[in-house]
Every structure is written in C-alpha cells, then in structure tokens.
XYZ file of C-alpha atoms in Angstrom:
347
model
C 9.870 29.386 -27.850
C 10.968 25.435 -28.087
C 14.072 26.659 -25.854
C 11.614 28.444 -23.456
C 9.634 25.420 -23.302
C 12.707 23.040 -22.900
C 14.322 25.120 -20.266
C 11.061 25.712 -18.446
C 10.858 22.233 -18.356
C 14.192 21.543 -17.171
C 14.005 24.333 -14.505
C 10.689 23.203 -13.319
C 12.390 19.548 -13.159
C 15.948 20.050 -10.976
C 12.816 21.929 -8.773
C 11.038 18.926 -8.612
C 14.354 17.238 -7.319
C 15.874 19.203 -4.944
C 12.836 19.604 -2.740
C 12.133 15.468 -3.324
C 15.850 15.900 -2.412
C 16.026 17.726 1.084
C 12.204 16.470 2.371
C 14.022 12.717 2.140
C 17.056 13.727 3.956
C 14.735 15.627 6.357
C 12.344 12.266 7.138
C 15.994 9.615 7.325
C 15.846 10.691 11.476
C 12.489 10.534 12.117
C 11.044 7.537 9.016
C 14.370 4.765 11.499
C 13.209 6.322 15.058
C 9.062 6.271 14.434
C 10.377 1.902 12.939
C 12.517 0.918 16.198
C 9.607 2.805 18.014
C 7.022 0.252 16.000
C 9.311 -2.563 16.637
C 9.127 -2.236 21.098
C 5.650 -2.674 19.789
C 5.270 -5.784 19.525
C 8.743 -8.064 19.232
C 8.357 -11.073 15.683
C 9.162 -13.247 19.383
C 6.482 -12.319 21.266
C 4.364 -12.061 18.117
C 5.207 -15.691 17.392
C 6.242 -14.471 13.439
C 9.661 -14.502 11.460
C 9.716 -12.880 8.976
C 12.776 -12.732 6.383
C 14.580 -10.891 4.031
C 13.686 -11.663 0.069
C 14.959 -10.982 -2.853
C 12.702 -10.480 -5.647
C 14.215 -10.798 -9.292
C 13.257 -8.077 -11.311
C 11.961 -7.810 -14.864
C 14.905 -5.749 -15.172
C 17.974 -7.887 -15.302
C 20.624 -7.217 -12.913
C 17.845 -5.567 -10.506
C 15.958 -6.794 -7.780
C 13.070 -6.230 -5.322
C 13.132 -6.668 -0.805
C 11.074 -7.683 0.386
C 10.373 -9.624 3.870
C 8.977 -11.966 4.084
C 6.709 -12.193 7.195
C 5.580 -16.174 8.747
C 3.468 -16.871 11.381
C 4.730 -19.879 13.312
C 3.150 -22.367 15.642
C 3.639 -22.795 19.354
C 6.416 -25.590 19.065
C 8.477 -23.008 16.915
C 7.174 -24.383 12.806
C 6.540 -22.539 10.250
C 2.252 -23.225 10.408
C 3.253 -22.728 6.544
C 4.613 -25.914 7.698
C 1.411 -27.364 10.018
C -1.428 -26.150 7.186
C -1.133 -27.547 3.892
C -0.638 -24.080 2.461
C -0.641 -20.885 3.261
C -2.972 -17.304 2.824
C -0.698 -14.736 1.298
C -1.444 -10.214 1.354
C 1.406 -8.457 0.505
C 1.571 -4.766 1.232
C 3.560 -1.422 0.037
C 3.854 1.364 2.195
C 3.753 4.779 2.051
C 6.071 7.304 0.567
C 4.233 10.423 -1.476
C 5.548 7.835 -4.350
C 8.209 9.489 -4.003
C 9.993 8.269 0.094
C 11.862 5.184 0.914
C 10.172 4.377 4.242
C 10.678 0.470 2.673
C 9.614 -1.027 6.700
C 7.539 1.504 8.451
C 4.190 -1.244 7.933
C 6.441 -2.829 10.652
C 4.388 -3.599 13.323
C 0.614 -3.801 11.074
C 2.642 -6.786 8.622
C 3.346 -8.525 12.282
C 0.097 -7.640 13.398
C -1.577 -9.436 10.457
C 0.931 -12.136 10.016
C 0.056 -13.338 13.593
C -3.577 -12.066 14.014
C -5.106 -13.484 10.568
C -3.056 -16.264 10.138
C -1.561 -15.375 6.855
C 1.869 -14.508 6.048
C 2.741 -11.294 4.803
C 4.795 -9.968 1.655
C 5.999 -5.876 2.402
C 7.706 -5.494 -1.128
C 9.748 -2.323 -1.954
C 9.587 -0.325 -5.330
C 10.985 2.117 -6.267
C 10.101 5.760 -5.875
C 9.451 8.713 -8.420
C 10.933 11.003 -9.847
C 13.968 9.155 -10.627
C 11.878 6.138 -11.200
C 8.324 7.805 -12.221
C 5.396 5.420 -13.254
C 5.450 3.186 -14.519
C 8.600 2.116 -12.568
C 6.309 0.716 -9.048
C 3.158 -1.367 -11.247
C 6.362 -3.216 -12.582
C 7.840 -3.469 -9.221
C 3.788 -4.393 -7.828
C 3.373 -6.267 -10.777
C 7.024 -8.509 -10.069
C 6.276 -9.300 -6.567
C 2.852 -10.389 -7.032
C 4.475 -13.126 -10.150
C 7.323 -14.236 -7.938
C 4.433 -15.014 -5.393
C 2.373 -17.272 -8.279
C 5.544 -18.819 -9.290
C 5.008 -22.839 -8.573
C 9.074 -22.498 -6.918
C 8.021 -20.180 -4.424
C 4.387 -21.008 -3.815
C 6.509 -24.781 -3.780
C 8.970 -23.267 -1.367
C 6.946 -21.949 1.504
C 4.266 -23.226 0.804
C 2.137 -20.449 0.158
C -1.633 -20.219 -2.183
C -1.345 -17.777 -4.639
C -5.346 -18.490 -5.605
C -5.937 -16.471 -1.855
C -4.247 -13.958 -1.919
C -5.188 -10.543 -0.983
C -3.626 -7.014 -1.350
C -3.247 -3.758 0.696
C -0.892 -0.384 1.089
C -1.317 2.919 2.986
C -1.219 6.202 2.009
C 0.610 6.004 -2.135
C 1.061 2.373 -0.881
C -2.617 2.378 -0.938
C -2.225 3.402 -4.373
C -0.565 1.246 -6.005
C -2.723 -1.467 -3.743
C -5.810 -0.732 -5.780
C -3.894 -0.208 -9.275
C -2.968 -3.924 -8.847
C -6.579 -5.176 -7.162
C -7.503 -3.448 -10.125
C -5.481 -3.335 -13.452
C -3.156 -6.296 -12.219
C -5.552 -8.149 -11.459
C -7.721 -8.498 -14.248
C -3.424 -9.067 -16.397
C -2.761 -11.629 -14.339
C -6.258 -13.762 -15.191
C -5.811 -13.144 -18.428
C -2.948 -14.989 -17.720
C -3.899 -18.403 -18.355
C -1.300 -19.968 -16.510
C -1.015 -17.784 -13.699
C -2.279 -19.629 -10.400
C -3.022 -15.775 -8.704
C -6.039 -14.978 -7.437
C -6.224 -11.931 -5.954
C -9.551 -11.836 -3.295
C -9.511 -8.606 -1.192
C -8.191 -5.309 -1.497
C -7.221 -3.231 1.205
C -6.273 -0.313 1.846
C -5.449 2.249 4.403
C -5.103 5.686 3.937
C -4.776 5.829 0.766
C -5.353 7.423 -3.092
C -6.689 6.328 -5.719
C -6.883 9.747 -7.892
C -3.719 12.188 -9.142
C -5.885 13.110 -12.227
C -7.706 15.356 -9.747
C -6.031 19.478 -9.416
C -4.863 18.892 -4.977
C -7.018 22.619 -5.068
C -9.864 20.300 -5.126
C -9.363 18.360 -2.084
C -11.095 20.060 0.574
C -9.720 18.933 4.096
C -12.203 17.577 5.898
C -11.990 18.695 9.492
C -10.170 21.949 10.032
C -9.357 21.012 12.572
C -6.714 18.462 11.929
C -3.551 17.891 10.086
C -3.693 17.470 6.327
C -1.572 17.985 3.028
C -0.968 20.859 1.378
C -2.645 21.402 -1.766
C 1.253 21.935 -3.509
C 2.405 19.232 -1.989
C 0.180 16.311 -3.226
C 0.102 18.081 -6.596
C 4.034 17.722 -6.383
C 3.778 14.090 -5.932
C 1.472 14.035 -8.385
C 4.364 15.271 -11.247
C 6.227 13.514 -9.418
C 4.708 9.430 -9.561
C 2.551 10.947 -13.282
C 4.321 13.824 -15.691
C 1.130 15.032 -17.767
C 2.481 15.151 -20.333
C 2.990 12.238 -21.291
C 0.790 10.305 -18.856
C -2.481 11.048 -18.938
C -3.444 10.379 -14.985
C -7.091 9.387 -15.311
C -5.538 6.440 -16.656
C -7.057 3.485 -14.223
C -3.801 2.518 -14.271
C -2.543 4.980 -12.996
C -5.622 6.265 -10.723
C -7.190 3.354 -9.685
C -10.331 5.529 -8.900
C -10.709 5.720 -12.347
C -11.220 1.403 -13.289
C -14.167 -0.506 -14.229
C -16.200 -1.467 -10.459
C -15.430 -5.110 -11.987
C -12.284 -4.910 -12.391
C -12.294 -5.426 -8.280
C -11.645 -8.211 -6.745
C -14.917 -10.033 -4.642
C -13.594 -7.530 -1.568
C -12.645 -4.292 -1.275
C -11.857 -2.371 2.298
C -10.685 0.702 3.636
C -9.538 2.748 6.711
C -9.823 6.612 5.881
C -8.796 8.886 8.911
C -11.194 12.146 9.551
C -8.918 14.325 8.862
C -7.069 13.626 5.736
C -8.421 15.175 2.190
C -7.533 12.190 0.761
C -10.421 11.106 1.854
C -13.270 12.327 -0.698
C -11.333 10.407 -3.507
C -11.384 6.692 -1.425
C -15.684 8.248 -1.278
C -16.345 8.645 -3.738
C -14.414 5.766 -4.958
C -16.937 3.889 -2.215
C -19.195 5.035 -3.727
C -18.708 3.649 -7.421
C -17.834 0.123 -6.275
C -20.949 -0.080 -4.406
C -23.306 1.500 -7.591
C -21.885 -1.636 -9.807
C -22.926 -4.636 -7.441
C -22.023 -7.926 -8.292
C -19.276 -7.769 -10.192
C -18.157 -11.593 -13.139
C -17.399 -13.049 -9.874
C -20.818 -13.777 -8.903
C -19.997 -11.076 -5.976
C -19.428 -7.310 -4.379
C -18.948 -6.232 -0.199
C -17.409 -3.143 -0.022
C -15.945 -2.006 3.673
C -15.086 1.496 4.265
C -14.245 3.074 7.578
C -13.742 6.210 9.114
C -11.188 6.374 12.347
C -12.971 9.588 14.583
C -10.274 12.126 15.378
C -6.173 11.296 13.693
C -4.650 12.203 10.856
C -3.338 10.694 7.277
C -0.369 9.045 8.845
C -1.431 8.459 12.330
C -0.855 4.867 13.205
C 3.812 5.012 12.216
C 6.076 5.577 14.778
C 3.123 6.087 18.233
C 4.936 6.894 21.278
C 4.068 4.432 23.920
C 1.813 5.930 26.956
C -0.001 2.536 28.303
C -1.984 2.925 24.327
C -4.239 5.004 26.290
C -3.535 7.980 23.876
C -6.540 8.593 21.276
C -4.279 7.395 18.113
C -2.889 4.505 20.150
C -6.582 3.630 20.280
C -7.911 3.950 16.545
C -4.317 2.531 15.404
C -5.744 -0.802 17.835
C -8.853 -0.148 16.376
C -8.129 0.178 12.707
C -5.184 -3.328 12.878
C -8.506 -5.561 14.343
C -10.585 -4.927 12.018
C -8.548 -4.851 8.836
C -7.264 -8.092 10.527
C -11.113 -9.839 11.015
C -11.672 -8.555 6.879
C -8.672 -10.458 5.726
C -9.709 -13.615 8.245
C -12.940 -13.962 7.546
C -12.002 -13.801 3.325
C -8.540 -15.505 3.016
C -10.272 -18.888 6.074
C -13.221 -18.552 4.832
C -13.442 -22.099 6.848
C -11.959 -20.624 9.614
C-alpha cells in the first residue's frame, strides 16, 4: 500500500511538472510580444520615469531576487526622489498562476503608477512552483519588503518605508494580500523595522486556494474564465495539501483576520473572472470588520464590466477605442488616484 501511494504521488508530481513545462514553452513567445507591445504604449522617456534593474539579496546565500525599480523624474531630468525628501513606495508582484515566469509583464502599470501617483515602484520577481512551492514566493516577498525597509536602501534612493503600498495581479495579487496581512503583522512585530504598509491593491487577484476550483463558477457565460482543473493545478503546484493546509492565512489570505490588513484595501475584479467571488467574499469580511487597530478602514472594490482575467496585458494598439483598452485606462487611473490619496495625503 505504501509503495502504491508513493508511485501514485510520484506520477502526479511528474504529470504536474510536465504540464507546467509545456505551458511555459507555449507562453514564452506571447509574453515577449506582450511586454514589447506595452512598452511601446508609454516609453519611459515620455513618461518621465527611470527604470533600474536591481538584484535584491535573499535570505539564501548566493541567491538574489530580480526586480525593476521605477523612479519618477522631474521635468529637469532629476530623480523625483531627490526633489522630495523621501518617496513613498509601491511594491508589485506579477501574475503567474504561481508557476509561470512572467516578470516584466506589469511594466506599463509600473510606469503609470510611478508617473501618475508619484511613487517609486519596485516590481519584484519571486520563485515559482512546482519547483519552489510555498513558502518560497512569500519568503521572496518578505525579502523584497525588508530590502525596501533597510536604512541603506532608503538612503540610496530616498525612499520612505513608512509609506508603502503593495500590489499584484492574479497570483501576484494573492502574494500582495499575504504581504498586506501576514507579512505586515510579522514586520510590525519587528521593532527595528521602519516598514509600514498603508495600502493593498489587488488586481484580479486570488485569495482562496483552499476551495475547490469547481466551486468557483464563471460569473458570466459570455466571457472566458479559468477552467476548474487549471485553478486546482495552480493550487496543487503552489501548496500541495498535504503537507500544507491551504486554509492557513499565510497561504490563503481570504482566511486572515480583517484587522491584519492595512488601513486601505482596494480590489479590482473582472466581470468574466471566476476568481471574482473569492475577492468579493474577502471584501465583505473586511467591511464587516469595521475599524481596524489603526483606527480606520477604507475598503474599495471596483468591478470592470465586459472583460476577463488578465485582459490588460499586451493590448493591441487600435486608437484606444477597444473595450479592453478603455477598461485598462479606467482601472489604472483608479489605482493611481487611490495610491496618490493614500501615500501622498497632504497633496
């Protein structure tokens, strides 16, 4: 019996790895095209934003975490970070299903937030499952936050670790929600850390991988949604159960105490996305939670009509008249406005 279970587990693992590898190969060419297309929409020079490739030291000796740091510039070409005493920070994690290497696909979003919200944006990579299951991605997220909070980093880029927001798309939104609850509490307990996470921004993110994908019904029959088996495959790759309990708040932030979240939480969902229900459930819990331990609570949720999950990546230029283009501009303007209000309250 033990041998049979072992062989079954080995077969499942090999099948999962083969499936992920195949999808990675199929996505490679499309991902590069999407990144280039989005880069053409708003070149960094036109936006007045400088991008720097950063290698963040990880907790593992000899390994670093790739990240891109976007810094807004003044009209005279100098860093906005030098003009202002300290610059607030948005830390962002890209979508991936926890398995796909898609770092760089949020470049247009990061450029827009640096320009429109007047913040430094750290677009951080993280390790992917199934080769690196939980807690690898969360450990990398924590290391990125601690890098921002370090005095040497703050001094080098004139960053303000007491004014930080976290954001993410899809699985990156899931990681951001863990960062804004579980990691926020962990960093808060560290008396030497100056990190203060003021806002969570989740864009068509997930929050609950404990619930079977079959229960996450597509909300609109006319719009493309994830197949249940895909959602279950992502969950199995990220947090195999056992050994992990997927209802652990550090794995599924939908189960976190509402008081663990920052004063401002904001969620963008899509009409055709079957991850929408778990975000709407979390939003309801946050609203029911009332005022948090910091004396305030703002919960924002905006549903984008007529679009599907990951609709905003690599949109073809069409004069800005397509529904996906309109919704992307609507979503990013909404996000920038909330970030500016939260991180620049005196402006």
